[in-house]
Short mmCIF file of C-alpha atoms in Angstrom, two decimals:
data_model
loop_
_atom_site.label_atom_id
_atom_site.label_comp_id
_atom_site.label_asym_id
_atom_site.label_seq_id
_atom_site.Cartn_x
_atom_site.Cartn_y
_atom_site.Cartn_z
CA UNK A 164 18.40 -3.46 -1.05
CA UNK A 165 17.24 -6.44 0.81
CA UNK A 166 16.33 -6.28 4.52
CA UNK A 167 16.53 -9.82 6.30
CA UNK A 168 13.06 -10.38 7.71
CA UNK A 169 12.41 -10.72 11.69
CA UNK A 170 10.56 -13.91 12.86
CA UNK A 171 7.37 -13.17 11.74
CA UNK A 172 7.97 -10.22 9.66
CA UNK A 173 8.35 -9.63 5.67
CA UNK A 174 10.92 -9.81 3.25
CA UNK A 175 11.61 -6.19 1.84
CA UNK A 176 13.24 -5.42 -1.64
CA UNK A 177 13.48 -1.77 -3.13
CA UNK A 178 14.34 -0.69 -5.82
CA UNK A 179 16.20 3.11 -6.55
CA UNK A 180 13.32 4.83 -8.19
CA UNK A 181 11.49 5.12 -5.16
CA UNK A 182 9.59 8.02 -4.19
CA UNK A 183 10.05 10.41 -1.38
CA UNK A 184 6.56 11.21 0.65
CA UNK A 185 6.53 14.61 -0.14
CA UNK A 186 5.99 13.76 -3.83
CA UNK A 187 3.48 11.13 -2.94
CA UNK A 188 0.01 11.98 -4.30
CA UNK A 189 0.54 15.30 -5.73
CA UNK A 190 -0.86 15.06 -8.69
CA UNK A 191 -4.07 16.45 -9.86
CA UNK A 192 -4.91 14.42 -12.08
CA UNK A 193 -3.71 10.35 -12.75
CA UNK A 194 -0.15 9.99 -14.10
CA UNK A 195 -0.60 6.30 -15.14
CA UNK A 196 0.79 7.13 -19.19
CA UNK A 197 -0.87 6.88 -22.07
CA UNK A 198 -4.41 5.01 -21.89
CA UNK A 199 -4.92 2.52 -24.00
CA UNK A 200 -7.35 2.83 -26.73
CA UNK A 201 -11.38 1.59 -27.49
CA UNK A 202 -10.37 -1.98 -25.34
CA UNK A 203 -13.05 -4.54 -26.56
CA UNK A 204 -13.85 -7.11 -23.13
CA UNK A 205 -13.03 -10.63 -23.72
CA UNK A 206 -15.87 -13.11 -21.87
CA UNK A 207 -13.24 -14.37 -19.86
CA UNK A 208 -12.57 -11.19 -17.87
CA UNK A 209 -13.39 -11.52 -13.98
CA UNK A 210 -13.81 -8.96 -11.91
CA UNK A 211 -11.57 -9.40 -8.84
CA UNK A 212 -12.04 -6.65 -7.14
CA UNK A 213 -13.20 -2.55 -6.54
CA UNK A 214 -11.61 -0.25 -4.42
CA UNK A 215 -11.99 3.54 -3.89
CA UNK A 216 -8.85 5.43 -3.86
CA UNK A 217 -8.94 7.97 -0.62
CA UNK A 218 -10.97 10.41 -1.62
CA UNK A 219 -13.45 8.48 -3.42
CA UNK A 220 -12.74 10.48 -6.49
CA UNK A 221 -11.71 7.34 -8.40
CA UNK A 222 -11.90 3.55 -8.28
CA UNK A 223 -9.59 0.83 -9.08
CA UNK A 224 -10.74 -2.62 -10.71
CA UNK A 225 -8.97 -5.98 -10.22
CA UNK A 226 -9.47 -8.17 -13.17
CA UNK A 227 -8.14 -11.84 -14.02
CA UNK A 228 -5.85 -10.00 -16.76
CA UNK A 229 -4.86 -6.51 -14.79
CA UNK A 230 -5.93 -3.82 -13.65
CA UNK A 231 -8.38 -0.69 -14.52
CA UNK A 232 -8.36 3.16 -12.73
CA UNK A 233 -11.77 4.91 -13.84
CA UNK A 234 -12.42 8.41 -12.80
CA UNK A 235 -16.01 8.77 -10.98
CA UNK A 236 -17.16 12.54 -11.99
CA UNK A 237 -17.68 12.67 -14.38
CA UNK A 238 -17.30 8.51 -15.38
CA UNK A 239 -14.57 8.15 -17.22
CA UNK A 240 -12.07 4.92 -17.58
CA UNK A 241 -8.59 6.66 -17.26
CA UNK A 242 -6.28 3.96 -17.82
CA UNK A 243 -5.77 0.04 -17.46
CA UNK A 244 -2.95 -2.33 -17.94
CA UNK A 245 -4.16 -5.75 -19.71
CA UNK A 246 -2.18 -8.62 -18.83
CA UNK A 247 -1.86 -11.86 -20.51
CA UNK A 248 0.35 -13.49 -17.44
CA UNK A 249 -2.93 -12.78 -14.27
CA UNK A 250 -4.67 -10.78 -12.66
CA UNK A 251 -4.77 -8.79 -9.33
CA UNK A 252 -7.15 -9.39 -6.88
CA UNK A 253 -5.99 -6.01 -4.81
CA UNK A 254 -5.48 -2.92 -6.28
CA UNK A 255 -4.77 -0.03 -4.14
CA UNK A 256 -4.67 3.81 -5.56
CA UNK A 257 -2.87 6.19 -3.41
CA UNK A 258 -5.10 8.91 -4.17
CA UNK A 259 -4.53 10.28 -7.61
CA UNK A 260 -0.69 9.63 -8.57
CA UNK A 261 0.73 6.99 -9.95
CA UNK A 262 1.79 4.97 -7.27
CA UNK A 263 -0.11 1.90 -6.83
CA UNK A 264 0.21 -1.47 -4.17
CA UNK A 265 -1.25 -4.93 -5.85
CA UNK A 266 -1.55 -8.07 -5.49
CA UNK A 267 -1.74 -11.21 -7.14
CA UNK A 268 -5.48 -13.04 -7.57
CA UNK A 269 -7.42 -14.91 -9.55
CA UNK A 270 -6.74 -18.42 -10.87
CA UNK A 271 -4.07 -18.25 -13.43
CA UNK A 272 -2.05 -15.41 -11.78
CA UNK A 273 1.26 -15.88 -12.01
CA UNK A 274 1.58 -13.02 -9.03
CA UNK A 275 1.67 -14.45 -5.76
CA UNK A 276 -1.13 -13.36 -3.26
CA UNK A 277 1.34 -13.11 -0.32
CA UNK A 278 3.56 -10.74 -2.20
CA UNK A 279 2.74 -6.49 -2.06
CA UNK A 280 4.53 -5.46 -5.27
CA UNK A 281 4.58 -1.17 -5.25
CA UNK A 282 3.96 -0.27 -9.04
CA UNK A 283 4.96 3.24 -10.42
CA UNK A 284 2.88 3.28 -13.52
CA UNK A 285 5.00 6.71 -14.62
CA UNK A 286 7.90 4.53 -15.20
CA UNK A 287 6.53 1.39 -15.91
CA UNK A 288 8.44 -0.62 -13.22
CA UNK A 289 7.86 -2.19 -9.96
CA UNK A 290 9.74 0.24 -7.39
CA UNK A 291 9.49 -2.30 -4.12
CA UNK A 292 8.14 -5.61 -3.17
CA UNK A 293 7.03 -6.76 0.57
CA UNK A 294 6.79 -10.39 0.98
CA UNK A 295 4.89 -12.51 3.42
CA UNK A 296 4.31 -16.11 4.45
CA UNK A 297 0.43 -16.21 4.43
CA UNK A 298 -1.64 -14.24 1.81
CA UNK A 299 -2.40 -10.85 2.19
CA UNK A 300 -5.68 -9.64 2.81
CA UNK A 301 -5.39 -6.34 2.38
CA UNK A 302 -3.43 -3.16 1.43
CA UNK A 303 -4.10 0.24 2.78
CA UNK A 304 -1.68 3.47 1.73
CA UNK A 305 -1.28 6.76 2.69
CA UNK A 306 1.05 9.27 1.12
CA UNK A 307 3.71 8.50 4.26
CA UNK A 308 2.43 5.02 5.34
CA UNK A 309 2.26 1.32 3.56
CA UNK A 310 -0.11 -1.06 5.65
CA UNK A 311 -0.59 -4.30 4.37
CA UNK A 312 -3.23 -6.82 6.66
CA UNK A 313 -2.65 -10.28 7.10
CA UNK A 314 -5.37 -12.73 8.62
CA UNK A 315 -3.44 -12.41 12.24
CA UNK A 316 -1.63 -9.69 11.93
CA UNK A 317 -1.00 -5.96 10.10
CA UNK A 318 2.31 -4.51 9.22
CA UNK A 319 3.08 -0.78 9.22
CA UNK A 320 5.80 0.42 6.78
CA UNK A 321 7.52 3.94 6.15
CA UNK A 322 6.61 4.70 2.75
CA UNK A 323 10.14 6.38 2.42
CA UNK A 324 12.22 3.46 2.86
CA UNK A 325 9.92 0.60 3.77
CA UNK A 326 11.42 0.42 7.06
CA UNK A 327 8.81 -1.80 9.17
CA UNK A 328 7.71 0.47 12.14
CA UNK A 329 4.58 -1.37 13.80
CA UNK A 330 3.21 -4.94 14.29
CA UNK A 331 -0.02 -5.33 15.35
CA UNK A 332 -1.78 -8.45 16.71
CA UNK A 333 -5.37 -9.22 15.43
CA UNK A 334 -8.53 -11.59 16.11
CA UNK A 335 -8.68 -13.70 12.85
CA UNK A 336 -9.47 -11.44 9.98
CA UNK A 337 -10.17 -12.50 6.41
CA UNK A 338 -11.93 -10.16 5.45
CA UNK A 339 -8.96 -8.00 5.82
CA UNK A 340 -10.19 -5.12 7.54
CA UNK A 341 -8.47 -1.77 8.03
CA UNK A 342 -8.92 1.55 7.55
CA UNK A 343 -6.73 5.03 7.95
CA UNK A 344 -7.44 8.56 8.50
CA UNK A 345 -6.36 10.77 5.55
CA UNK A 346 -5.33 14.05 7.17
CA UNK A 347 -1.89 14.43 6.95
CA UNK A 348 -1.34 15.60 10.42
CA UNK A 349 -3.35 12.74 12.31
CA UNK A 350 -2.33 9.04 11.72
CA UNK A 351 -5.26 7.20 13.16
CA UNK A 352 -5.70 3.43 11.92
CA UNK A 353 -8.84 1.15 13.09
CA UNK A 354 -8.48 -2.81 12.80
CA UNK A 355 -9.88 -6.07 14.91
CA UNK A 356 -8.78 -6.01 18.41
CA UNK A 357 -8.04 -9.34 20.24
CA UNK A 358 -11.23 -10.34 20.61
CA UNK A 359 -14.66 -11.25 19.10
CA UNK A 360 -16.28 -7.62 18.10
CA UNK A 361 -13.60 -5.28 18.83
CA UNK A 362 -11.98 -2.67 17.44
CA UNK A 363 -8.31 -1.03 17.98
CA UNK A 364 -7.94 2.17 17.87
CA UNK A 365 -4.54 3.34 17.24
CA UNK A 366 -3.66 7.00 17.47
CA UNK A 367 -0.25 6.60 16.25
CA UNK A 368 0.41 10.84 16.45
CA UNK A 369 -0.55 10.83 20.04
CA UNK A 370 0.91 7.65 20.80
CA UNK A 371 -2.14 6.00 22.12
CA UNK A 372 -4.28 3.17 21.93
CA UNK A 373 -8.03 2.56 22.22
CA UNK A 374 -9.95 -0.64 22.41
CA UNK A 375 -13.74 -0.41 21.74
CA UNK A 376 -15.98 -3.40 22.28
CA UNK A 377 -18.22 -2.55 19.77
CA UNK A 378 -20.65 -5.63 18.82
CA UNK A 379 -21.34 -9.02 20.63
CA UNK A 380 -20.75 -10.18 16.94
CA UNK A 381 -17.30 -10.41 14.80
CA UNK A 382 -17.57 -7.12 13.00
CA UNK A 383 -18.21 -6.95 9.22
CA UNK A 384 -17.12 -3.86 8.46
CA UNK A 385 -16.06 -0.41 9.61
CA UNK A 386 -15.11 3.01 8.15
CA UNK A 387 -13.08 5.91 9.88
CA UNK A 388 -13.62 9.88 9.05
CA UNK A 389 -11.04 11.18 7.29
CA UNK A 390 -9.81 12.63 10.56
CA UNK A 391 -10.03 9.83 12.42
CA UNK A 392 -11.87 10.84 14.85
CA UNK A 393 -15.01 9.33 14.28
CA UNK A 394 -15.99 5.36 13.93
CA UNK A 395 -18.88 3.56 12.29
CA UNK A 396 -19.21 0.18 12.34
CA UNK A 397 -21.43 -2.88 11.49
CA UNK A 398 -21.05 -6.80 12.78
CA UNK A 399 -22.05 -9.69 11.10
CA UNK A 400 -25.62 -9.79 12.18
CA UNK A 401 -25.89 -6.67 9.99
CA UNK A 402 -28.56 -5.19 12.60
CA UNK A 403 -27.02 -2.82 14.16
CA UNK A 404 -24.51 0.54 12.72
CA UNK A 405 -22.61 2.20 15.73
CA UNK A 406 -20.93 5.15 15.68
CA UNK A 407 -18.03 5.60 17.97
CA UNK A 408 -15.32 8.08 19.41
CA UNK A 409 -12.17 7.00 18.65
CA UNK A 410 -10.51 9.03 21.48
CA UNK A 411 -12.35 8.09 24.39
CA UNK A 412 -14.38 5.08 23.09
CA UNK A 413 -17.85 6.23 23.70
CA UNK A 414 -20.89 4.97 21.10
CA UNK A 415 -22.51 8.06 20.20
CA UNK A 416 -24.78 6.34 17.98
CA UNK A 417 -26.88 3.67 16.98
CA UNK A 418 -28.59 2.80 13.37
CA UNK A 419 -30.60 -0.25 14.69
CA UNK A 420 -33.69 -2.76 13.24
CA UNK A 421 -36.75 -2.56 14.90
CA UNK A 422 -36.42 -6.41 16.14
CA UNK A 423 -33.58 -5.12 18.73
CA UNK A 424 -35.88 -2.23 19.88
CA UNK A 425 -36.24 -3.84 22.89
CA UNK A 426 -32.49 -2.99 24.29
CA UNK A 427 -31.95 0.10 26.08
CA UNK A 428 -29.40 2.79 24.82
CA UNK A 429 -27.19 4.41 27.11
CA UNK A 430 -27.29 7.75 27.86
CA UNK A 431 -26.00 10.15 25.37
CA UNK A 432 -26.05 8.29 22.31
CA UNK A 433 -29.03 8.02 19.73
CA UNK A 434 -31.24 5.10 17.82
CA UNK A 435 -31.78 5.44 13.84
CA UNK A 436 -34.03 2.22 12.65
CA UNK A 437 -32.15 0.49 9.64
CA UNK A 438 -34.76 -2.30 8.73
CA UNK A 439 -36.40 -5.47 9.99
CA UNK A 440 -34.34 -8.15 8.66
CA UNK A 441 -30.45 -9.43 9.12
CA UNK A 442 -28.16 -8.09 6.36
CA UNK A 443 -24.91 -8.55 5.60
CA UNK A 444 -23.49 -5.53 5.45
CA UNK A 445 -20.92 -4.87 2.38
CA UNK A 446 -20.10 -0.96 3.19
CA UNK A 447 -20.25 2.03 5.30
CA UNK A 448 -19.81 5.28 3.88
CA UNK A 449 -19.83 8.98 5.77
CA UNK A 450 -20.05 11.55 3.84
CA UNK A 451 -17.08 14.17 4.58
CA UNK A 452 -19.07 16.58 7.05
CA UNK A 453 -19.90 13.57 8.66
CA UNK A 454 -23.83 15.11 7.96
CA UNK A 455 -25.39 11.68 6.22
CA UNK A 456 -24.30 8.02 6.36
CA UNK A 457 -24.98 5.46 3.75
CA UNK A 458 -24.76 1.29 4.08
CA UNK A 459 -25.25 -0.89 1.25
CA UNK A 460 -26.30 -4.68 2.04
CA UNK A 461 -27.26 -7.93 0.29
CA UNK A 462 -31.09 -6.61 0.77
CA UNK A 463 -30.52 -4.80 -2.31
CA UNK A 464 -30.58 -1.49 -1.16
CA UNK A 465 -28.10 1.34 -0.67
CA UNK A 466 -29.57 3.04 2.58
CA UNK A 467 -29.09 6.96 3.79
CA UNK A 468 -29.29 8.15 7.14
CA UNK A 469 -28.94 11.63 8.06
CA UNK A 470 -26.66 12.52 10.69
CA UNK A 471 -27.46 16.56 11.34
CA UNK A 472 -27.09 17.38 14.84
CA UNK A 473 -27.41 20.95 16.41
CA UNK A 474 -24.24 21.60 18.10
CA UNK A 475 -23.99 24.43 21.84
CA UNK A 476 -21.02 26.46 21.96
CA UNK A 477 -17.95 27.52 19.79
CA UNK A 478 -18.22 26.44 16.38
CA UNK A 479 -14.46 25.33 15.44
CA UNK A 480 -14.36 27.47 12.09
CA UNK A 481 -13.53 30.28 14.57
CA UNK A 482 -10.57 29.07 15.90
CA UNK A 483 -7.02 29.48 14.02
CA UNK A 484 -5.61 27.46 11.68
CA UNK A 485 -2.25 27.68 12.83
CA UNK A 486 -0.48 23.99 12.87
CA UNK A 487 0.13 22.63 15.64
CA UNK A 488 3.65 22.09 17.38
CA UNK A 489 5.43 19.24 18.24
CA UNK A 490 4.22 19.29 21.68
CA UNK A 491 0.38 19.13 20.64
CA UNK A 492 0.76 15.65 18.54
CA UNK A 493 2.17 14.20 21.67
CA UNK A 494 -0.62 15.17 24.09
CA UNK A 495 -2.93 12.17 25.04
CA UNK A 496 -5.83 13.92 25.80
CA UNK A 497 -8.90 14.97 23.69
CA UNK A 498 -7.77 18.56 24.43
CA UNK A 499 -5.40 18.37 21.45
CA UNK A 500 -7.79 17.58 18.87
CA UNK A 501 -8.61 21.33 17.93
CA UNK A 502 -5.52 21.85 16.98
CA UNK A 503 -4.82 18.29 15.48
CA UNK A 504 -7.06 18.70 12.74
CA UNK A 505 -7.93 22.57 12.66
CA UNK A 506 -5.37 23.00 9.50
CA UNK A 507 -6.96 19.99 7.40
CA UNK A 508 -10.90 19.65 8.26
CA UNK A 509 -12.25 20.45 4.89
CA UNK A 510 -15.55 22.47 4.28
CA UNK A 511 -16.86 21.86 7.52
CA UNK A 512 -14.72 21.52 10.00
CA UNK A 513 -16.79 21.77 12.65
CA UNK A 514 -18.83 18.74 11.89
CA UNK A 515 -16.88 15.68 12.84
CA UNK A 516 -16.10 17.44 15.89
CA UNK A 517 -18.99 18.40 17.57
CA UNK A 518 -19.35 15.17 19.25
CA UNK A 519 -15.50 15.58 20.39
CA UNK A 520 -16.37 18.42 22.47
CA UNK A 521 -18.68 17.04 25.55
CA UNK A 522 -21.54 18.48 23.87
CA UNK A 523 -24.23 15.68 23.12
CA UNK A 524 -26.54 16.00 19.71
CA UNK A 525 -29.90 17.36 19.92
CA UNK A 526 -31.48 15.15 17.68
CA UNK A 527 -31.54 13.01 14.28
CA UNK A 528 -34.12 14.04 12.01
CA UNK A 529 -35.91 10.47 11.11
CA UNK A 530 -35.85 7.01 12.74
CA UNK A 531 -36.08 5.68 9.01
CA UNK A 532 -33.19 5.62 6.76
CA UNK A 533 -33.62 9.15 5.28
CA UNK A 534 -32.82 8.29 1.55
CA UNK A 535 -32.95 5.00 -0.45
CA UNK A 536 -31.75 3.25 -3.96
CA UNK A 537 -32.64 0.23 -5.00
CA UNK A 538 -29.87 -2.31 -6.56
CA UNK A 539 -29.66 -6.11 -7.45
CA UNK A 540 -29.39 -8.44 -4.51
CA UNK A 541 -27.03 -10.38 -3.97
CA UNK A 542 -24.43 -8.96 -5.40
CA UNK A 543 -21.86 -6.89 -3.49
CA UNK A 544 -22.04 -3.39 -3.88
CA UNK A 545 -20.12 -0.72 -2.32
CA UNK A 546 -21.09 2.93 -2.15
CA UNK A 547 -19.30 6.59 -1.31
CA UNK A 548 -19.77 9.82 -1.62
CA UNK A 549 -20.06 12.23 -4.51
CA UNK A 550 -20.21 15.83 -4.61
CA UNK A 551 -23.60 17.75 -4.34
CA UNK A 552 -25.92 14.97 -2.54
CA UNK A 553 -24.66 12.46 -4.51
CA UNK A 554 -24.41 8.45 -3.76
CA UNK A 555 -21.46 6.75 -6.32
CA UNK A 556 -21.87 2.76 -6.50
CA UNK A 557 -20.09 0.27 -7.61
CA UNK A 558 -20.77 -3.29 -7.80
CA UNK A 559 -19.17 -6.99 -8.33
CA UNK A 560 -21.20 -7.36 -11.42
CA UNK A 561 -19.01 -4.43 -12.99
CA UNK A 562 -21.91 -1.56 -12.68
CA UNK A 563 -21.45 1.94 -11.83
CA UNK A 564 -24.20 3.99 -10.46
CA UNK A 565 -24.62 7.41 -9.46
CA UNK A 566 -27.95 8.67 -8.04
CA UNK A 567 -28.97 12.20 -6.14
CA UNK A 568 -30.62 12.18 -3.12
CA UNK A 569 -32.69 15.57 -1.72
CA UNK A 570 -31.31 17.09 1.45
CA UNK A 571 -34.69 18.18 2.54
CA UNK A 572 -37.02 15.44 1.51
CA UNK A 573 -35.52 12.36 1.47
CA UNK A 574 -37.06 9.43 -0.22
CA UNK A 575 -36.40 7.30 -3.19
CA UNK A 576 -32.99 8.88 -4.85
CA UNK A 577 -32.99 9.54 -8.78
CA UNK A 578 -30.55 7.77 -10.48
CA UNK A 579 -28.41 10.26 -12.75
CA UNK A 580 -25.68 7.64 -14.41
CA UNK A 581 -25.29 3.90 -15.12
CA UNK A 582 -22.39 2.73 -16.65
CA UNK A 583 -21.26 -0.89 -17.13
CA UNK A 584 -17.50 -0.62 -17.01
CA UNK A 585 -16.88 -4.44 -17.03
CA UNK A 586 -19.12 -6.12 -19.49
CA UNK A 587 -18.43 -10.10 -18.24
CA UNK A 588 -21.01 -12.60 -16.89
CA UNK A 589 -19.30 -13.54 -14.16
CA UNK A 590 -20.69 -11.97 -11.40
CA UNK A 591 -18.93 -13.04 -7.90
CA UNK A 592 -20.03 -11.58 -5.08
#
């Protein structure tokens, strides 16, 4: 099937074997075949690229001859595909099946960077392609969604039938910035608005959009909960973390450097001290109770800050977890959000809403980063997540770290695992 592309749109070619979004991400466990065995690196493999799939349970690599999936807890590589005809420089998991969205990169690929190709590694065969006229920057997937970013612009696709259903204009954006909530019954994506430090907000469920004005600066990065309902972000200064909600727009939060000390917040929202110096920030990571944040930088150092807040009033694991109806997902009003989320929120799923309901947080418990681990500079490293107070990192230089932090204490985290899952000298940031 070929669909004939509108002005500005994509070029769309499926193939039969695609999968329905009910059988999207299912699996327990990666379906990507038989791994290969005891792989010995060549000098010439690059790392592209390292993303997290969505629950930060696994990583994909990007090399200049394929692609690699390695499990995080424990570490474990779980499969790659080595490729004598290029590399990818975007690989995107959709959490643990094996469905996959890359890209072409690197500097003999013979797969073109302005061409999505969506790779079913169970059957061994590209199932769809989406092509573009300017090189993609990004690809973002959720089990009903394909988003793929361009520079100006970001696509929305049914995963289904890769029917285009949104266009949406953007401030220039190489970096390709983009992120999606997770929860399958709240569609919320963040990008660049229209102008210089801005963010759009789009609540695609409640058919609403927000536009925060959230730095001076162009942003650097941003992460969303997995609900949505929460923003952090960081501009290219690198001095300043805000925290934002995503219904209303209102900063809740600042992580700041003592330099800017001298700029007053506004009411309601609180100051955590990052450092002294300009960064640039490489990622943003809240934990999923939304209780601790962590930001790794070129400083060389993967920063946490604790989030605990005391919350007044109804604590949301009391209310029913009945779905909501129809009705509900149309409402545009902050009054919906109980029910929104109360079927999906996790462990604690009264965390990422206590700031949603007009109660303000007591207090954060240090002005300092709470936690800290110490990494190369210069060398881009991204951080999540793990389970039990820990930090996973992963870096451009092909290292994998995990290190434990104490809840109570803080201070200089233990590392518990290094692993160098790309042995090559190339190191690009």
């Amino acid at each position: 099937m070929t669909v004939a592309p509108s002005p500005m749109s994509s070029i769309v070619s499926t193939s039969r074997g695609i999968l329905s979004p009910a059988r999207l991400g299912t699996c327990e466990s990666p379906h990507f075949g038989q791994s290969e065995p005891e792989f010995n690196d060549s000098d010439e493999t690059e790392l592209l690229s390292v993303s997290w799939n969505q629950d930060c349970g696994c990583f994909a690599a990007g090399t200049s001859c394929g692609f690699r999936i390695y499990n995080c807890e424990p570490f474990k590589e779980t499969f790659r595909r080595h490729l004598k005809c290029g590399g990818f420089g975007i690989v995107e998991m959709l959490f643990r099946c094996n469905i996959l969205a890359l890209v072409g990169g690197g500097a003999n690929s013979q797969y073109p960077p302005n061409k999505v190709m969506i790779w079913d590694d169970h059957q061994s065969r590209c199932i769809g392609e989406l092509s573009f006229r300017s090189d993609i920057r990004a690809v973002k997937l959720r089990r009903d969604r394909i988003v793929v970013v361009l520079e100006h612009k970001i696509y929305v696709y049914n995963f289904m039938d890769l029917k285009l259903l949104h266009q949406i204009e953007t401030v220039g954006n190489p970096r390709g910035l983009c992120c999606l909530s997770h929860h399958s019954n709240t569609f919320v994506l963040a990008c660049p608005g229209l102008h210089r430090g801005q963010v759009r907000i789009e609540h695609f469920g409640l058919k609403m959009t927000k536009f925060i004005n959230a730095h001076d600066s162009h942003i650097a990065c941003f992460t969303l909960t997995m609900d949505g309902l929460l923003l952090a972000t960081a501009s290219t200064k690198g001095t300043l973390i805000r925290i934002f909600n995503t219904m209303d727009g209102s900063r809740l939060q600042e992580l700041m450097s003592r330099d800017t000390t001298s700029v007053t917040p506004e009411p309601g929202f609180f100051r955590i001290l990052r450092g002294v110096d300009k960064a640039e920030i490489y990622s943003i990571a809240l934990s999923p109770n939304v209780q601790w944040l962590a930001v790794s930088s070129d400083k060389g150092t993967v920063h946490i800050f604790s989030l605990r807040v005391r919350v007044v009033g109804e604590d949301l694991s009391n209310h029913s977890n009945t779905a909501p109806g129809p009705s509900l997902l149309h409402q545009n009003s902050s009054t919906a959000l109980d029910a929104l989320i109360s079927a999906n929120t996790g462990a604690n799923p009264g965390s990422s809403l206590s700031f949603m309901k007009g109660v303000l947080p007591k207090y954060f418990s240090s002005e300092w980063s709470f936690a800290q681990f110490y990494i190369p500079e210069d060398t881009r490293f991204v951080a999540a997540f793990g389970s039990q107070n820990t930090v996973i990192i992963i870096g451009m230089d092909g290292s994998f770290y995990r290190c434990s932090f104490d809840p109570l204490t803080g201070g200089e985290m233990l590392q518990r695992e290094y692993v160098r899952f790309i042995k090559t000298e190339n190191r690009p940031k």
